[in-house]
Every structure is written in structure tokens, then in C-alpha cells.
Amino acid sequence: MENGKRRLIGMTPAALKEMVLALGMPAFTAKQVAQWLYVKHVQSIEEMTNISKLNRQRLSEACEVGALPPLDCQRSKDGTIKYLFPVENGKFVETVFIPDDDRATLCVSCQVGCKMNCLFCQTGKQGWEGDLTTADILNQIYALPEAERLTNIVFMGQGEPMNNLDHVLQATEVLTADWGYAWSPKRITVSSVGVPNKLKRFLDESQCHVAISMHSAIHEQRLRLMPAERAQTIEQTVQLLKQYDFTHQRRCSFEYICFGGLNDQPLHAREIVRLVEGLECRVNLIRFHEIPGVDLPSSDEQRMEAMRDYLTKHGVFTTIRASRGQDIFAACGLLSTAKRQQQS
């Protein structure tokens, strides 16, 4: 932080213990701080009333809770809300709250911009401007006005989670640990284009759901859409996934943006069936949302339904994802803070 104080949000009990001992406080204070943070979600150290006044003062001199409220919000006609959060490097990220009957999902960001430069993604056009800290990631949840309503979190906002894996894993640890938010990992989905070594490490170290950005099952075509195909092909990614068990609660899904006449034909559906054969998974078909300077057509409803029906008939559970927040540029692939960065 600019004031030199450490942010408490994101710290584990072990890190908190090391810190309180260094400040001359008893070790059990760490457990108290963790409870105030992750169970009671306090906004200030002064609210931690079972810690002595002297120790609260010591804490306040060195630390702060570190909850940074959103600077702006935009509300869609469908109820979706897009928030703009400040992050530690002086930049900003966008976060999307998506209410849906008894469910409420938060789409969080893990980087400012993204290195992947997928042809169809507005975030990729921004380029990469830095990784978020664990505190920056968790702050999108901690400081969210609707935080108490959340049922699910998806790491599908700005950035490639595997390229900021340490902080993503630390954030999901806080969210799922008994001492933290105590969420089931089944309430959290982490997306990826498929990054060598990093995706395997995530699968080994986390029990959260995984969602792979596929968008084509054909190597040459996916390479044109997604430069990351060069580093790890979709074939290699699926072969890796087949080494893990998704037959119980943990889920594997594929995100597939449909481009009219480009990747939504019978050939493409057959290739998906071939690719995922033997893997317990689901496919989410997503309508393409146009972005400036990119000449890609959007698939129509009839073509997407035909693709869904073919995949379902051939044993691949498939849904067409409803577009949310398109009118406020909150839908899939539309998040960007490039303009805000230039103004600041």
C-alpha cells in the first residue's frame, strides 16, 4: 500500500502468526485476526474488539485490513453489475456480479489485462499490465456490496489465472480453508486456455472446478484464434485432463465461443466429440460479442442449438450459456480497463 502498511486481507494464519509475533503480540492473536477478517469481514482493525487496545494500536501502526471499495459500478438492464476496483499497482480491474434467481455468481479478475491476446477478447487487446496480489483478488469479494449473497465464484474475468497461479491458489485457499471463508471448492471455477506445467500444478494443488477455453477442437483454427495453442495444444490439454478424476463432484468444462460459419459447423461438433471422448466433462456454448477492430461473425441461435443437440446426442453434456451484461460490456470477452488506465 502507498502508506507502507501491510494489507491483512489474503494473509494465512501462518503469515499472521509470524507478523503478530514480530510486533510483540501473543501467537493466538493471529487466530483472532483471521476470524475477524474471514468470518466477520470487518473493515477496520478497531473493530477487532477481543484484541487489547494496545495490540490493536500496534496492529494499526503496521497494518490495515486493506479493503478497497469499488470506484465505479454500471448496472445492466438484466441485473448484472460491473464494478471497477483499484489494485495495488495503481491500476484497475473489472469484476462482474451476476444474480440469477437463488444463485449469485461473481466473475473475478486475476490480472490487469492479459498476455494471451486471443483474437476475440477485449481484455487481450489491452495487453498485460501486471498481476494482482492475493489481496487484490480477494478484495473483489471482500469489498463487494453484495458479498453476502454470493453462491459461486468464477475466475473468468481479466487475465489468465495460470499466469498468476501463486496468488490465485493463495486466494482460493483463503476461500476454502476452515480458518477462512470455509467455502466448498465446488463453488469455485478457475478458467484457463491451457498453460504448460501451470495447469497441471493447479489440477494437483486445488480441488476447484476447472474450465478450459477451447473455442475450436482443430489445432490450426484454434491457433489462429488463440496464440496460446502454440505453447500447449488443446489436444495436449485434454490428454492432461484425462489423467484426473471428474466423475465425482469436481467438474471439468469447456468454454466454446461460437463464430458464425467459422467454428459452429457439423465438422466442428464432430471434432469436439472426438477430442473429449473418454473425459467426463461439459461444454458451454457462448455467443460471440463483437469487439472493435475484430472482424468475426457471431453464430445464430439455430446453429448453436444444432451444435448443442449434436453434442448432447453423442454423449457430451452441452448448454448454451445465456449472455449477461452485454449492454454494459460485462459479457464474456468484453472486460477491459485500458481506457481508465490511460485517463489515470
PDB file of N, CA and C in Angstrom, residues 75-134:
ATOM      1  N   ARG A  75     -24.805  -0.776 -14.040  1.00  0.00           N
ATOM      2  CA  ARG A  75     -25.875  -1.758 -13.876  1.00  0.00           C
ATOM      3  C   ARG A  75     -26.539  -2.066 -15.203  1.00  0.00           C
ATOM      4  N   SER A  76     -26.618  -3.343 -15.518  1.00  0.00           N
ATOM      5  CA  SER A  76     -27.257  -3.789 -16.754  1.00  0.00           C
ATOM      6  C   SER A  76     -28.768  -3.886 -16.561  1.00  0.00           C
ATOM      7  N   LYS A  77     -29.465  -3.837 -17.655  1.00  0.00           N
ATOM      8  CA  LYS A  77     -30.920  -3.985 -17.601  1.00  0.00           C
ATOM      9  C   LYS A  77     -31.321  -5.391 -17.153  1.00  0.00           C
ATOM     10  N   ASP A  78     -30.374  -6.366 -17.243  1.00  0.00           N
ATOM     11  CA  ASP A  78     -30.710  -7.723 -16.802  1.00  0.00           C
ATOM     12  C   ASP A  78     -30.303  -8.005 -15.355  1.00  0.00           C
ATOM     13  N   GLY A  79     -29.850  -6.968 -14.634  1.00  0.00           N
ATOM     14  CA  GLY A  79     -29.498  -7.122 -13.228  1.00  0.00           C
ATOM     15  C   GLY A  79     -28.019  -7.340 -12.962  1.00  0.00           C
ATOM     16  N   THR A  80     -27.249  -7.593 -13.998  1.00  0.00           N
ATOM     17  CA  THR A  80     -25.798  -7.755 -13.858  1.00  0.00           C
ATOM     18  C   THR A  80     -25.170  -6.415 -13.445  1.00  0.00           C
ATOM     19  N   ILE A  81     -24.170  -6.462 -12.573  1.00  0.00           N
ATOM     20  CA  ILE A  81     -23.486  -5.243 -12.128  1.00  0.00           C
ATOM     21  C   ILE A  81     -21.988  -5.409 -12.369  1.00  0.00           C
ATOM     22  N   LYS A  82     -21.401  -4.438 -13.040  1.00  0.00           N
ATOM     23  CA  LYS A  82     -19.952  -4.445 -13.271  1.00  0.00           C
ATOM     24  C   LYS A  82     -19.302  -3.401 -12.368  1.00  0.00           C
ATOM     25  N   TYR A  83     -18.324  -3.854 -11.576  1.00  0.00           N
ATOM     26  CA  TYR A  83     -17.620  -2.976 -10.650  1.00  0.00           C
ATOM     27  C   TYR A  83     -16.205  -2.701 -11.138  1.00  0.00           C
ATOM     28  N   LEU A  84     -15.713  -1.527 -10.830  1.00  0.00           N
ATOM     29  CA  LEU A  84     -14.329  -1.152 -11.105  1.00  0.00           C
ATOM     30  C   LEU A  84     -13.597  -1.061  -9.775  1.00  0.00           C
ATOM     31  N   PHE A  85     -12.576  -1.909  -9.585  1.00  0.00           N
ATOM     32  CA  PHE A  85     -11.806  -1.921  -8.345  1.00  0.00           C
ATOM     33  C   PHE A  85     -10.392  -1.398  -8.580  1.00  0.00           C
ATOM     34  N   PRO A  86      -9.863  -0.627  -7.633  1.00  0.00           N
ATOM     35  CA  PRO A  86      -8.448  -0.239  -7.694  1.00  0.00           C
ATOM     36  C   PRO A  86      -7.586  -1.407  -7.246  1.00  0.00           C
ATOM     37  N   VAL A  87      -6.346  -1.480  -7.759  1.00  0.00           N
ATOM     38  CA  VAL A  87      -5.416  -2.522  -7.319  1.00  0.00           C
ATOM     39  C   VAL A  87      -4.090  -1.884  -6.938  1.00  0.00           C
ATOM     40  N   GLU A  88      -3.203  -2.669  -6.345  1.00  0.00           N
ATOM     41  CA  GLU A  88      -2.021  -2.121  -5.681  1.00  0.00           C
ATOM     42  C   GLU A  88      -1.037  -1.412  -6.609  1.00  0.00           C
ATOM     43  N   ASN A  89      -1.013  -1.781  -7.883  1.00  0.00           N
ATOM     44  CA  ASN A  89      -0.039  -1.137  -8.773  1.00  0.00           C
ATOM     45  C   ASN A  89      -0.570   0.165  -9.367  1.00  0.00           C
ATOM     46  N   GLY A  90      -1.651   0.688  -8.777  1.00  0.00           N
ATOM     47  CA  GLY A  90      -2.200   1.963  -9.229  1.00  0.00           C
ATOM     48  C   GLY A  90      -3.132   1.838 -10.416  1.00  0.00           C
ATOM     49  N   LYS A  91      -3.418   0.619 -10.821  1.00  0.00           N
ATOM     50  CA  LYS A  91      -4.299   0.399 -11.960  1.00  0.00           C
ATOM     51  C   LYS A  91      -5.660  -0.095 -11.477  1.00  0.00           C
ATOM     52  N   PHE A  92      -6.438  -0.686 -12.390  1.00  0.00           N
ATOM     53  CA  PHE A  92      -7.815  -1.051 -12.070  1.00  0.00           C
ATOM     54  C   PHE A  92      -8.172  -2.383 -12.728  1.00  0.00           C
ATOM     55  N   VAL A  93      -9.173  -3.060 -12.146  1.00  0.00           N
ATOM     56  CA  VAL A  93      -9.728  -4.259 -12.780  1.00  0.00           C
ATOM     57  C   VAL A  93     -11.245  -4.191 -12.707  1.00  0.00           C
ATOM     58  N   GLU A  94     -11.875  -4.928 -13.609  1.00  0.00           N
ATOM     59  CA  GLU A  94     -13.322  -5.018 -13.615  1.00  0.00           C
ATOM     60  C   GLU A  94     -13.759  -6.375 -13.066  1.00  0.00           C
ATOM     61  N   THR A  95     -14.860  -6.351 -12.331  1.00  0.00           N
ATOM     62  CA  THR A  95     -15.423  -7.520 -11.669  1.00  0.00           C
ATOM     63  C   THR A  95     -16.919  -7.524 -11.944  1.00  0.00           C
ATOM     64  N   VAL A  96     -17.496  -8.681 -12.226  1.00  0.00           N
ATOM     65  CA  VAL A  96     -18.897  -8.728 -12.639  1.00  0.00           C
ATOM     66  C   VAL A  96     -19.711  -9.587 -11.675  1.00  0.00           C
ATOM     67  N   PHE A  97     -20.776  -8.989 -11.129  1.00  0.00           N
ATOM     68  CA  PHE A  97     -21.710  -9.678 -10.234  1.00  0.00           C
ATOM     69  C   PHE A  97     -22.937 -10.072 -11.050  1.00  0.00           C
ATOM     70  N   ILE A  98     -23.271 -11.369 -11.035  1.00  0.00           N
ATOM     71  CA  ILE A  98     -24.334 -11.899 -11.890  1.00  0.00           C
ATOM     72  C   ILE A  98     -25.385 -12.605 -11.032  1.00  0.00           C
ATOM     73  N   PRO A  99     -26.470 -11.919 -10.683  1.00  0.00           N
ATOM     74  CA  PRO A  99     -27.550 -12.576  -9.917  1.00  0.00           C
ATOM     75  C   PRO A  99     -28.440 -13.392 -10.841  1.00  0.00           C
ATOM     76  N   ASP A 100     -28.906 -14.540 -10.355  1.00  0.00           N
ATOM     77  CA  ASP A 100     -29.767 -15.407 -11.165  1.00  0.00           C
ATOM     78  C   ASP A 100     -30.635 -16.243 -10.234  1.00  0.00           C
ATOM     79  N   ASP A 101     -31.829 -15.749  -9.935  1.00  0.00           N
ATOM     80  CA  ASP A 101     -32.749 -16.410  -9.002  1.00  0.00           C
ATOM     81  C   ASP A 101     -32.047 -16.646  -7.664  1.00  0.00           C
ATOM     82  N   ASP A 102     -31.880 -17.933  -7.275  1.00  0.00           N
ATOM     83  CA  ASP A 102     -31.275 -18.207  -5.967  1.00  0.00           C
ATOM     84  C   ASP A 102     -29.756 -18.347  -6.036  1.00  0.00           C
ATOM     85  N   ARG A 103     -29.187 -18.085  -7.207  1.00  0.00           N
ATOM     86  CA  ARG A 103     -27.740 -18.115  -7.367  1.00  0.00           C
ATOM     87  C   ARG A 103     -27.214 -16.694  -7.587  1.00  0.00           C
ATOM     88  N   ALA A 104     -25.987 -16.483  -7.158  1.00  0.00           N
ATOM     89  CA  ALA A 104     -25.321 -15.202  -7.421  1.00  0.00           C
ATOM     90  C   ALA A 104     -23.845 -15.492  -7.648  1.00  0.00           C
ATOM     91  N   THR A 105     -23.386 -15.238  -8.851  1.00  0.00           N
ATOM     92  CA  THR A 105     -22.020 -15.575  -9.249  1.00  0.00           C
ATOM     93  C   THR A 105     -21.187 -14.312  -9.389  1.00  0.00           C
ATOM     94  N   LEU A 106     -19.946 -14.368  -8.955  1.00  0.00           N
ATOM     95  CA  LEU A 106     -19.024 -13.263  -9.136  1.00  0.00           C
ATOM     96  C   LEU A 106     -17.915 -13.694 -10.078  1.00  0.00           C
ATOM     97  N   CYS A 107     -17.721 -12.923 -11.131  1.00  0.00           N
ATOM     98  CA  CYS A 107     -16.649 -13.169 -12.095  1.00  0.00           C
ATOM     99  C   CYS A 107     -15.478 -12.269 -11.724  1.00  0.00           C
ATOM    100  N   VAL A 108     -14.409 -12.852 -11.178  1.00  0.00           N
ATOM    101  CA  VAL A 108     -13.291 -12.069 -10.659  1.00  0.00           C
ATOM    102  C   VAL A 108     -12.128 -12.055 -11.644  1.00  0.00           C
ATOM    103  N   SER A 109     -11.311 -11.026 -11.537  1.00  0.00           N
ATOM    104  CA  SER A 109     -10.111 -10.863 -12.358  1.00  0.00           C
ATOM    105  C   SER A 109      -8.875 -11.251 -11.556  1.00  0.00           C
ATOM    106  N   CYS A 110      -7.829 -11.677 -12.260  1.00  0.00           N
ATOM    107  CA  CYS A 110      -6.581 -12.041 -11.575  1.00  0.00           C
ATOM    108  C   CYS A 110      -5.379 -11.275 -12.125  1.00  0.00           C
ATOM    109  N   GLN A 111      -5.570 -10.525 -13.234  1.00  0.00           N
ATOM    110  CA  GLN A 111      -4.507  -9.705 -13.797  1.00  0.00           C
ATOM    111  C   GLN A 111      -5.119  -8.416 -14.337  1.00  0.00           C
ATOM    112  N   VAL A 112      -4.283  -7.390 -14.479  1.00  0.00           N
ATOM    113  CA  VAL A 112      -4.688  -6.198 -15.220  1.00  0.00           C
ATOM    114  C   VAL A 112      -4.341  -6.476 -16.675  1.00  0.00           C
ATOM    115  N   GLY A 113      -5.361  -6.622 -17.516  1.00  0.00           N
ATOM    116  CA  GLY A 113      -5.122  -7.030 -18.890  1.00  0.00           C
ATOM    117  C   GLY A 113      -4.781  -8.504 -18.958  1.00  0.00           C
ATOM    118  N   CYS A 114      -4.162  -8.931 -20.061  1.00  0.00           N
ATOM    119  CA  CYS A 114      -3.858 -10.348 -20.244  1.00  0.00           C
ATOM    120  C   CYS A 114      -2.781 -10.507 -21.319  1.00  0.00           C
ATOM    121  N   LYS A 115      -1.912 -11.517 -21.144  1.00  0.00           N
ATOM    122  CA  LYS A 115      -0.845 -11.791 -22.105  1.00  0.00           C
ATOM    123  C   LYS A 115      -1.290 -12.676 -23.266  1.00  0.00           C
ATOM    124  N   MET A 116      -2.441 -13.316 -23.133  1.00  0.00           N
ATOM    125  CA  MET A 116      -2.807 -14.382 -24.069  1.00  0.00           C
ATOM    126  C   MET A 116      -3.181 -13.863 -25.461  1.00  0.00           C
ATOM    127  N   ASN A 117      -3.705 -12.643 -25.528  1.00  0.00           N
ATOM    128  CA  ASN A 117      -4.011 -11.981 -26.805  1.00  0.00           C
ATOM    129  C   ASN A 117      -4.895 -12.821 -27.727  1.00  0.00           C
ATOM    130  N   CYS A 118      -5.922 -13.435 -27.175  1.00  0.00           N
ATOM    131  CA  CYS A 118      -6.890 -14.154 -28.002  1.00  0.00           C
ATOM    132  C   CYS A 118      -7.577 -13.161 -28.933  1.00  0.00           C
ATOM    133  N   LEU A 119      -7.776 -13.568 -30.163  1.00  0.00           N
ATOM    134  CA  LEU A 119      -8.275 -12.663 -31.201  1.00  0.00           C
ATOM    135  C   LEU A 119      -9.606 -12.025 -30.846  1.00  0.00           C
ATOM    136  N   PHE A 120     -10.444 -12.750 -30.139  1.00  0.00           N
ATOM    137  CA  PHE A 120     -11.836 -12.358 -29.905  1.00  0.00           C
ATOM    138  C   PHE A 120     -12.057 -11.661 -28.560  1.00  0.00           C
ATOM    139  N   CYS A 121     -10.993 -11.385 -27.806  1.00  0.00           N
ATOM    140  CA  CYS A 121     -11.139 -10.916 -26.427  1.00  0.00           C
ATOM    141  C   CYS A 121     -10.656  -9.483 -26.249  1.00  0.00           C
ATOM    142  N   GLN A 122     -11.510  -8.642 -25.701  1.00  0.00           N
ATOM    143  CA  GLN A 122     -11.173  -7.235 -25.477  1.00  0.00           C
ATOM    144  C   GLN A 122     -10.063  -7.089 -24.438  1.00  0.00           C
ATOM    145  N   THR A 123     -10.055  -7.955 -23.425  1.00  0.00           N
ATOM    146  CA  THR A 123      -9.004  -7.889 -22.401  1.00  0.00           C
ATOM    147  C   THR A 123      -7.627  -8.103 -23.019  1.00  0.00           C
ATOM    148  N   GLY A 124      -7.541  -9.043 -23.965  1.00  0.00           N
ATOM    149  CA  GLY A 124      -6.266  -9.308 -24.623  1.00  0.00           C
ATOM    150  C   GLY A 124      -5.760  -8.124 -25.419  1.00  0.00           C
ATOM    151  N   LYS A 125      -6.686  -7.330 -25.961  1.00  0.00           N
ATOM    152  CA  LYS A 125      -6.293  -6.126 -26.714  1.00  0.00           C
ATOM    153  C   LYS A 125      -5.639  -5.092 -25.789  1.00  0.00           C
ATOM    154  N   GLN A 126      -5.954  -5.165 -24.511  1.00  0.00           N
ATOM    155  CA  GLN A 126      -5.378  -4.238 -23.533  1.00  0.00           C
ATOM    156  C   GLN A 126      -3.905  -4.547 -23.286  1.00  0.00           C
ATOM    157  N   GLY A 127      -3.516  -5.821 -23.513  1.00  0.00           N
ATOM    158  CA  GLY A 127      -2.163  -6.230 -23.163  1.00  0.00           C
ATOM    159  C   GLY A 127      -2.082  -6.535 -21.672  1.00  0.00           C
ATOM    160  N   TRP A 128      -0.912  -6.946 -21.232  1.00  0.00           N
ATOM    161  CA  TRP A 128      -0.732  -7.292 -19.818  1.00  0.00           C
ATOM    162  C   TRP A 128      -0.093  -6.125 -19.079  1.00  0.00           C
ATOM    163  N   GLU A 129      -0.713  -5.739 -17.959  1.00  0.00           N
ATOM    164  CA  GLU A 129      -0.204  -4.586 -17.198  1.00  0.00           C
ATOM    165  C   GLU A 129       0.092  -4.926 -15.743  1.00  0.00           C
ATOM    166  N   GLY A 130       0.132  -6.216 -15.437  1.00  0.00           N
ATOM    167  CA  GLY A 130       0.532  -6.609 -14.088  1.00  0.00           C
ATOM    168  C   GLY A 130      -0.368  -7.670 -13.485  1.00  0.00           C
ATOM    169  N   ASP A 131       0.226  -8.450 -12.555  1.00  0.00           N
ATOM    170  CA  ASP A 131      -0.526  -9.451 -11.808  1.00  0.00           C
ATOM    171  C   ASP A 131      -1.196  -8.819 -10.598  1.00  0.00           C
ATOM    172  N   LEU A 132      -2.319  -9.367 -10.198  1.00  0.00           N
ATOM    173  CA  LEU A 132      -2.959  -8.943  -8.964  1.00  0.00           C
ATOM    174  C   LEU A 132      -2.333  -9.698  -7.793  1.00  0.00           C
ATOM    175  N   THR A 133      -2.209  -9.039  -6.658  1.00  0.00           N
ATOM    176  CA  THR A 133      -1.782  -9.715  -5.438  1.00  0.00           C
ATOM    177  C   THR A 133      -2.952 -10.553  -4.914  1.00  0.00           C
ATOM    178  N   THR A 134      -2.663 -11.404  -3.942  1.00  0.00           N
ATOM    179  CA  THR A 134      -3.734 -12.173  -3.304  1.00  0.00           C
ATOM    180  C   THR A 134      -4.775 -11.228  -2.709  1.00  0.00           C
TER     181      THR A 134
END
